[in-house]
């Protein structure tokens, strides 16, 4: 274990860190609280505007079906040599659960999809589009509940064109999950409801 910044009382097991592939900028690592060994998950990414956006959204958005932000650490100035970290409840990417564990009960899947839809509805009510929904960015808690995370591309609908450019560079694996209009440049923020992109991506999941 190595220390995760001087101001956070957590350790991060960097050798067990798992990148979320080409669908997110974050690496997910197990960690522990230094005072009592409580297990946590630690998300880390190289400093960038996308990482800053994800950090701020995680810190400020509160909902039962979003990842529960515990603490975080972000450098005062953007520096590509530094990293952004935030700590959450212990979770596992849904993609990992599906690949390594026994088959999930259909009732649990229905409940998980309900939790995702409820969380997306909350974001829409906040006039936010997640723009990042995949098996790699849906997270499962120890109790089997599903949580939304990875908010690096989230923002108001009018910011979608900027988000698409960031996705193409930072998370190209998401492009195949986006509506065709986004990839072709025909998406018009002024004529689409705020939930349009996220609803399409939920259907792909």
PDB file of C-alpha atoms in Angstrom:
ATOM      1  CA  UNK A   1       0.000   0.000   0.000  1.00  0.00           C
ATOM      2  CA  UNK A   2       1.130   3.538  -0.695  1.00  0.00           C
ATOM      3  CA  UNK A   3      -0.088   6.858   0.665  1.00  0.00           C
ATOM      4  CA  UNK A   4      -2.669   8.723  -1.404  1.00  0.00           C
ATOM      5  CA  UNK A   5      -1.642  12.284  -0.725  1.00  0.00           C
ATOM      6  CA  UNK A   6      -0.612  13.873   2.542  1.00  0.00           C
ATOM      7  CA  UNK A   7      -4.046  15.258   3.373  1.00  0.00           C
ATOM      8  CA  UNK A   8      -6.154  12.107   2.970  1.00  0.00           C
ATOM      9  CA  UNK A   9      -6.179   9.402   5.668  1.00  0.00           C
ATOM     10  CA  UNK A  10      -6.337   6.531   3.186  1.00  0.00           C
ATOM     11  CA  UNK A  11      -3.964   4.051   1.612  1.00  0.00           C
ATOM     12  CA  UNK A  12      -4.264   2.933  -1.983  1.00  0.00           C
ATOM     13  CA  UNK A  13      -3.169  -0.438  -3.319  1.00  0.00           C
ATOM     14  CA  UNK A  14      -1.809   0.841  -6.619  1.00  0.00           C
ATOM     15  CA  UNK A  15      -0.611  -2.596  -7.740  1.00  0.00           C
ATOM     16  CA  UNK A  16      -4.222  -3.823  -7.712  1.00  0.00           C
ATOM     17  CA  UNK A  17      -5.544  -0.825  -9.653  1.00  0.00           C
ATOM     18  CA  UNK A  18      -7.774  -1.639 -12.635  1.00  0.00           C
ATOM     19  CA  UNK A  19      -8.151   0.906 -15.482  1.00  0.00           C
ATOM     20  CA  UNK A  20     -11.728   1.216 -16.705  1.00  0.00           C
ATOM     21  CA  UNK A  21     -10.506   0.550 -20.218  1.00  0.00           C
ATOM     22  CA  UNK A  22     -11.274   2.831 -23.157  1.00  0.00           C
ATOM     23  CA  UNK A  23     -14.605   3.966 -21.690  1.00  0.00           C
ATOM     24  CA  UNK A  24     -13.346   6.164 -18.860  1.00  0.00           C
ATOM     25  CA  UNK A  25     -10.302   8.085 -17.711  1.00  0.00           C
ATOM     26  CA  UNK A  26     -10.277   6.564 -14.205  1.00  0.00           C
ATOM     27  CA  UNK A  27      -8.313   3.742 -12.643  1.00  0.00           C
ATOM     28  CA  UNK A  28     -10.153   1.960  -9.823  1.00  0.00           C
ATOM     29  CA  UNK A  29      -8.070   0.650  -6.914  1.00  0.00           C
ATOM     30  CA  UNK A  30      -8.898  -0.925  -3.555  1.00  0.00           C
ATOM     31  CA  UNK A  31      -7.907   1.071  -0.513  1.00  0.00           C
ATOM     32  CA  UNK A  32      -8.292   1.236   3.245  1.00  0.00           C
ATOM     33  CA  UNK A  33      -8.847   3.918   5.849  1.00  0.00           C
ATOM     34  CA  UNK A  34      -5.599   4.278   7.766  1.00  0.00           C
ATOM     35  CA  UNK A  35      -7.210   4.626  11.178  1.00  0.00           C
ATOM     36  CA  UNK A  36      -9.291   1.436  11.194  1.00  0.00           C
ATOM     37  CA  UNK A  37      -8.705  -0.479   7.954  1.00  0.00           C
ATOM     38  CA  UNK A  38     -12.207   0.187   6.577  1.00  0.00           C
ATOM     39  CA  UNK A  39     -12.236  -0.879   2.895  1.00  0.00           C
ATOM     40  CA  UNK A  40     -12.917   1.749   0.234  1.00  0.00           C
ATOM     41  CA  UNK A  41     -12.552   2.212  -3.504  1.00  0.00           C
ATOM     42  CA  UNK A  42     -10.194   4.862  -4.869  1.00  0.00           C
ATOM     43  CA  UNK A  43     -10.594   6.436  -8.306  1.00  0.00           C
ATOM     44  CA  UNK A  44      -7.487   8.048  -9.807  1.00  0.00           C
ATOM     45  CA  UNK A  45      -6.833   9.911 -13.052  1.00  0.00           C
ATOM     46  CA  UNK A  46      -4.195  12.198 -14.512  1.00  0.00           C
ATOM     47  CA  UNK A  47      -5.004  15.886 -13.997  1.00  0.00           C
ATOM     48  CA  UNK A  48      -7.069  17.260 -16.879  1.00  0.00           C
ATOM     49  CA  UNK A  49     -10.236  19.325 -17.435  1.00  0.00           C
ATOM     50  CA  UNK A  50     -12.209  16.068 -17.691  1.00  0.00           C
ATOM     51  CA  UNK A  51     -10.793  14.772 -14.398  1.00  0.00           C
ATOM     52  CA  UNK A  52     -11.597  18.101 -12.723  1.00  0.00           C
ATOM     53  CA  UNK A  53     -15.169  17.945 -14.025  1.00  0.00           C
ATOM     54  CA  UNK A  54     -15.572  14.367 -12.811  1.00  0.00           C
ATOM     55  CA  UNK A  55     -14.159  15.250  -9.400  1.00  0.00           C
ATOM     56  CA  UNK A  56     -16.444  18.259  -8.918  1.00  0.00           C
ATOM     57  CA  UNK A  57     -19.553  16.386 -10.081  1.00  0.00           C
ATOM     58  CA  UNK A  58     -18.775  13.457  -7.768  1.00  0.00           C
ATOM     59  CA  UNK A  59     -18.244  15.811  -4.852  1.00  0.00           C
ATOM     60  CA  UNK A  60     -21.412  17.864  -5.320  1.00  0.00           C
ATOM     61  CA  UNK A  61     -24.055  15.503  -6.733  1.00  0.00           C
ATOM     62  CA  UNK A  62     -25.841  13.515  -4.035  1.00  0.00           C
ATOM     63  CA  UNK A  63     -28.326  10.719  -4.727  1.00  0.00           C
ATOM     64  CA  UNK A  64     -28.799   7.190  -3.300  1.00  0.00           C
ATOM     65  CA  UNK A  65     -28.017   5.616  -6.676  1.00  0.00           C
ATOM     66  CA  UNK A  66     -24.875   7.629  -7.428  1.00  0.00           C
ATOM     67  CA  UNK A  67     -21.478   6.592  -6.098  1.00  0.00           C
ATOM     68  CA  UNK A  68     -21.096   7.857  -2.537  1.00  0.00           C
ATOM     69  CA  UNK A  69     -18.217  10.339  -2.425  1.00  0.00           C
ATOM     70  CA  UNK A  70     -16.306  10.128   0.862  1.00  0.00           C
ATOM     71  CA  UNK A  71     -13.210  12.277   0.348  1.00  0.00           C
ATOM     72  CA  UNK A  72     -11.035  13.487  -2.462  1.00  0.00           C
ATOM     73  CA  UNK A  73      -7.771  15.154  -3.376  1.00  0.00           C
ATOM     74  CA  UNK A  74      -7.186  17.439  -6.346  1.00  0.00           C
ATOM     75  CA  UNK A  75      -4.051  19.524  -6.972  1.00  0.00           C
ATOM     76  CA  UNK A  76      -4.609  23.268  -6.749  1.00  0.00           C
ATOM     77  CA  UNK A  77      -3.263  23.758 -10.278  1.00  0.00           C
ATOM     78  CA  UNK A  78      -3.727  21.457 -13.250  1.00  0.00           C
ATOM     79  CA  UNK A  79      -0.525  19.501 -13.746  1.00  0.00           C
ATOM     80  CA  UNK A  80      -0.316  16.472 -16.058  1.00  0.00           C
ATOM     81  CA  UNK A  81       2.314  15.027 -13.738  1.00  0.00           C
ATOM     82  CA  UNK A  82      -0.152  14.988 -10.838  1.00  0.00           C
ATOM     83  CA  UNK A  83      -3.284  12.916 -10.238  1.00  0.00           C
ATOM     84  CA  UNK A  84      -6.824  13.525  -9.069  1.00  0.00           C
ATOM     85  CA  UNK A  85      -8.165  11.039  -6.499  1.00  0.00           C
ATOM     86  CA  UNK A  86     -11.521  10.478  -4.894  1.00  0.00           C
ATOM     87  CA  UNK A  87     -12.635   7.867  -2.380  1.00  0.00           C
ATOM     88  CA  UNK A  88     -15.993   6.063  -2.438  1.00  0.00           C
ATOM     89  CA  UNK A  89     -17.736   3.127  -0.857  1.00  0.00           C
ATOM     90  CA  UNK A  90     -16.230  -0.228  -1.988  1.00  0.00           C
ATOM     91  CA  UNK A  91     -17.502  -1.050  -5.487  1.00  0.00           C
ATOM     92  CA  UNK A  92     -16.737  -3.268  -8.484  1.00  0.00           C
ATOM     93  CA  UNK A  93     -17.404  -2.405 -12.152  1.00  0.00           C
ATOM     94  CA  UNK A  94     -20.440  -4.267 -13.459  1.00  0.00           C
ATOM     95  CA  UNK A  95     -18.315  -5.545 -16.343  1.00  0.00           C
ATOM     96  CA  UNK A  96     -16.016  -7.280 -13.847  1.00  0.00           C
ATOM     97  CA  UNK A  97     -18.955  -8.760 -11.930  1.00  0.00           C
ATOM     98  CA  UNK A  98     -20.450 -10.183 -15.122  1.00  0.00           C
ATOM     99  CA  UNK A  99     -17.131 -11.599 -16.316  1.00  0.00           C
ATOM    100  CA  UNK A 100     -15.907 -13.190 -13.105  1.00  0.00           C
ATOM    101  CA  UNK A 101     -18.882 -14.065 -10.941  1.00  0.00           C
ATOM    102  CA  UNK A 102     -21.880 -16.402 -11.166  1.00  0.00           C
ATOM    103  CA  UNK A 103     -24.830 -15.423 -13.313  1.00  0.00           C
ATOM    104  CA  UNK A 104     -26.762 -12.507 -11.821  1.00  0.00           C
ATOM    105  CA  UNK A 105     -30.339 -13.229 -10.806  1.00  0.00           C
ATOM    106  CA  UNK A 106     -32.847 -11.658 -13.277  1.00  0.00           C
ATOM    107  CA  UNK A 107     -34.628  -9.931 -10.400  1.00  0.00           C
ATOM    108  CA  UNK A 108     -31.343  -8.327  -9.351  1.00  0.00           C
ATOM    109  CA  UNK A 109     -30.807  -7.114 -12.917  1.00  0.00           C
ATOM    110  CA  UNK A 110     -34.289  -5.574 -13.006  1.00  0.00           C
ATOM    111  CA  UNK A 111     -33.635  -3.826  -9.711  1.00  0.00           C
ATOM    112  CA  UNK A 112     -30.250  -2.608 -10.911  1.00  0.00           C
ATOM    113  CA  UNK A 113     -31.743  -1.178 -14.111  1.00  0.00           C
ATOM    114  CA  UNK A 114     -34.400   0.543 -12.019  1.00  0.00           C
ATOM    115  CA  UNK A 115     -31.670   2.123  -9.905  1.00  0.00           C
ATOM    116  CA  UNK A 116     -29.847   3.344 -13.014  1.00  0.00           C
ATOM    117  CA  UNK A 117     -33.011   4.782 -14.562  1.00  0.00           C
ATOM    118  CA  UNK A 118     -33.824   6.569 -11.305  1.00  0.00           C
ATOM    119  CA  UNK A 119     -30.327   8.042 -11.120  1.00  0.00           C
ATOM    120  CA  UNK A 120     -30.484   9.191 -14.747  1.00  0.00           C
ATOM    121  CA  UNK A 121     -33.851  10.804 -14.093  1.00  0.00           C
ATOM    122  CA  UNK A 122     -32.268  12.711 -11.197  1.00  0.00           C
ATOM    123  CA  UNK A 123     -29.487  13.964 -13.478  1.00  0.00           C
ATOM    124  CA  UNK A 124     -32.052  15.039 -16.088  1.00  0.00           C
ATOM    125  CA  UNK A 125     -33.913  16.976 -13.404  1.00  0.00           C
ATOM    126  CA  UNK A 126     -30.606  18.701 -12.684  1.00  0.00           C
ATOM    127  CA  UNK A 127     -30.359  19.522 -16.430  1.00  0.00           C
ATOM    128  CA  UNK A 128     -27.295  17.282 -16.753  1.00  0.00           C
ATOM    129  CA  UNK A 129     -26.381  14.695 -19.361  1.00  0.00           C
ATOM    130  CA  UNK A 130     -24.023  11.927 -18.154  1.00  0.00           C
ATOM    131  CA  UNK A 131     -22.706  10.966 -21.630  1.00  0.00           C
ATOM    132  CA  UNK A 132     -20.922   7.974 -20.096  1.00  0.00           C
ATOM    133  CA  UNK A 133     -22.930   4.822 -19.482  1.00  0.00           C
ATOM    134  CA  UNK A 134     -21.396   1.408 -20.011  1.00  0.00           C
ATOM    135  CA  UNK A 135     -20.743  -1.829 -18.149  1.00  0.00           C
ATOM    136  CA  UNK A 136     -17.347  -0.380 -17.176  1.00  0.00           C
ATOM    137  CA  UNK A 137     -18.852   2.756 -15.592  1.00  0.00           C
ATOM    138  CA  UNK A 138     -21.733   1.125 -13.716  1.00  0.00           C
ATOM    139  CA  UNK A 139     -20.590  -0.003 -10.288  1.00  0.00           C
ATOM    140  CA  UNK A 140     -21.886  -2.696  -7.935  1.00  0.00           C
ATOM    141  CA  UNK A 141     -21.714  -2.338  -4.144  1.00  0.00           C
ATOM    142  CA  UNK A 142     -21.037  -5.116  -1.647  1.00  0.00           C
ATOM    143  CA  UNK A 143     -24.806  -5.432  -1.125  1.00  0.00           C
ATOM    144  CA  UNK A 144     -25.449  -5.836  -4.863  1.00  0.00           C
ATOM    145  CA  UNK A 145     -26.858  -2.371  -5.539  1.00  0.00           C
ATOM    146  CA  UNK A 146     -25.929  -0.617  -8.773  1.00  0.00           C
ATOM    147  CA  UNK A 147     -24.435   2.877  -8.807  1.00  0.00           C
ATOM    148  CA  UNK A 148     -23.653   5.448 -11.471  1.00  0.00           C
ATOM    149  CA  UNK A 149     -20.180   6.982 -11.527  1.00  0.00           C
ATOM    150  CA  UNK A 150     -17.588   8.389 -13.970  1.00  0.00           C
ATOM    151  CA  UNK A 151     -18.875  11.939 -14.430  1.00  0.00           C
ATOM    152  CA  UNK A 152     -15.914  13.269 -16.417  1.00  0.00           C
ATOM    153  CA  UNK A 153     -18.060  14.060 -19.481  1.00  0.00           C
ATOM    154  CA  UNK A 154     -21.230  15.112 -17.653  1.00  0.00           C
ATOM    155  CA  UNK A 155     -22.673  18.568 -18.177  1.00  0.00           C
ATOM    156  CA  UNK A 156     -25.570  20.611 -19.559  1.00  0.00           C
ATOM    157  CA  UNK A 157     -26.982  19.579 -22.921  1.00  0.00           C
ATOM    158  CA  UNK A 158     -25.417  22.584 -24.665  1.00  0.00           C
ATOM    159  CA  UNK A 159     -21.992  21.227 -23.686  1.00  0.00           C
ATOM    160  CA  UNK A 160     -22.545  17.921 -25.506  1.00  0.00           C
ATOM    161  CA  UNK A 161     -20.459  18.909 -28.585  1.00  0.00           C
ATOM    162  CA  UNK A 162     -17.466  19.571 -26.294  1.00  0.00           C
ATOM    163  CA  UNK A 163     -18.122  16.291 -24.473  1.00  0.00           C
ATOM    164  CA  UNK A 164     -18.128  14.393 -27.767  1.00  0.00           C
ATOM    165  CA  UNK A 165     -14.699  15.797 -28.651  1.00  0.00           C
ATOM    166  CA  UNK A 166     -13.360  14.796 -25.230  1.00  0.00           C
ATOM    167  CA  UNK A 167     -14.824  11.301 -25.535  1.00  0.00           C
ATOM    168  CA  UNK A 168     -13.228  10.790 -28.948  1.00  0.00           C
ATOM    169  CA  UNK A 169      -9.823  11.611 -27.445  1.00  0.00           C
ATOM    170  CA  UNK A 170     -10.024  10.238 -23.895  1.00  0.00           C
ATOM    171  CA  UNK A 171     -12.575   7.401 -24.049  1.00  0.00           C
ATOM    172  CA  UNK A 172     -12.965   6.238 -27.660  1.00  0.00           C
ATOM    173  CA  UNK A 173     -14.669   3.028 -26.530  1.00  0.00           C
ATOM    174  CA  UNK A 174     -17.770   5.043 -25.710  1.00  0.00           C
ATOM    175  CA  UNK A 175     -18.359   6.215 -29.264  1.00  0.00           C
ATOM    176  CA  UNK A 176     -20.040   2.942 -30.251  1.00  0.00           C
ATOM    177  CA  UNK A 177     -22.523   3.352 -27.385  1.00  0.00           C
ATOM    178  CA  UNK A 178     -23.548   6.903 -28.285  1.00  0.00           C
ATOM    179  CA  UNK A 179     -26.519   7.812 -30.503  1.00  0.00           C
ATOM    180  CA  UNK A 180     -25.548   7.940 -34.214  1.00  0.00           C
ATOM    181  CA  UNK A 181     -26.389  11.648 -34.276  1.00  0.00           C
ATOM    182  CA  UNK A 182     -23.580  12.340 -31.792  1.00  0.00           C
ATOM    183  CA  UNK A 183     -20.950  10.541 -33.835  1.00  0.00           C
ATOM    184  CA  UNK A 184     -22.048  12.164 -37.084  1.00  0.00           C
ATOM    185  CA  UNK A 185     -22.203  15.676 -35.675  1.00  0.00           C
ATOM    186  CA  UNK A 186     -25.953  15.941 -36.334  1.00  0.00           C
ATOM    187  CA  UNK A 187     -26.927  16.171 -32.659  1.00  0.00           C
ATOM    188  CA  UNK A 188     -28.656  19.480 -31.950  1.00  0.00           C
ATOM    189  CA  UNK A 189     -28.787  20.392 -28.231  1.00  0.00           C
ATOM    190  CA  UNK A 190     -31.569  22.897 -28.853  1.00  0.00           C
ATOM    191  CA  UNK A 191     -33.946  20.320 -30.306  1.00  0.00           C
ATOM    192  CA  UNK A 192     -33.354  17.277 -28.064  1.00  0.00           C
ATOM    193  CA  UNK A 193     -34.505  16.561 -24.479  1.00  0.00           C
ATOM    194  CA  UNK A 194     -31.778  16.478 -21.847  1.00  0.00           C
ATOM    195  CA  UNK A 195     -32.257  12.738 -21.270  1.00  0.00           C
ATOM    196  CA  UNK A 196     -31.967  11.727 -24.939  1.00  0.00           C
ATOM    197  CA  UNK A 197     -28.328  10.586 -24.973  1.00  0.00           C
ATOM    198  CA  UNK A 198     -28.409   8.844 -21.593  1.00  0.00           C
ATOM    199  CA  UNK A 199     -31.666   7.039 -22.422  1.00  0.00           C
ATOM    200  CA  UNK A 200     -30.101   5.721 -25.644  1.00  0.00           C
ATOM    201  CA  UNK A 201     -26.996   4.544 -23.794  1.00  0.00           C
ATOM    202  CA  UNK A 202     -29.105   2.854 -21.100  1.00  0.00           C
ATOM    203  CA  UNK A 203     -30.891   0.944 -23.861  1.00  0.00           C
ATOM    204  CA  UNK A 204     -27.517  -0.206 -25.235  1.00  0.00           C
ATOM    205  CA  UNK A 205     -26.535  -1.477 -21.792  1.00  0.00           C
TER     206      UNK A 205
END
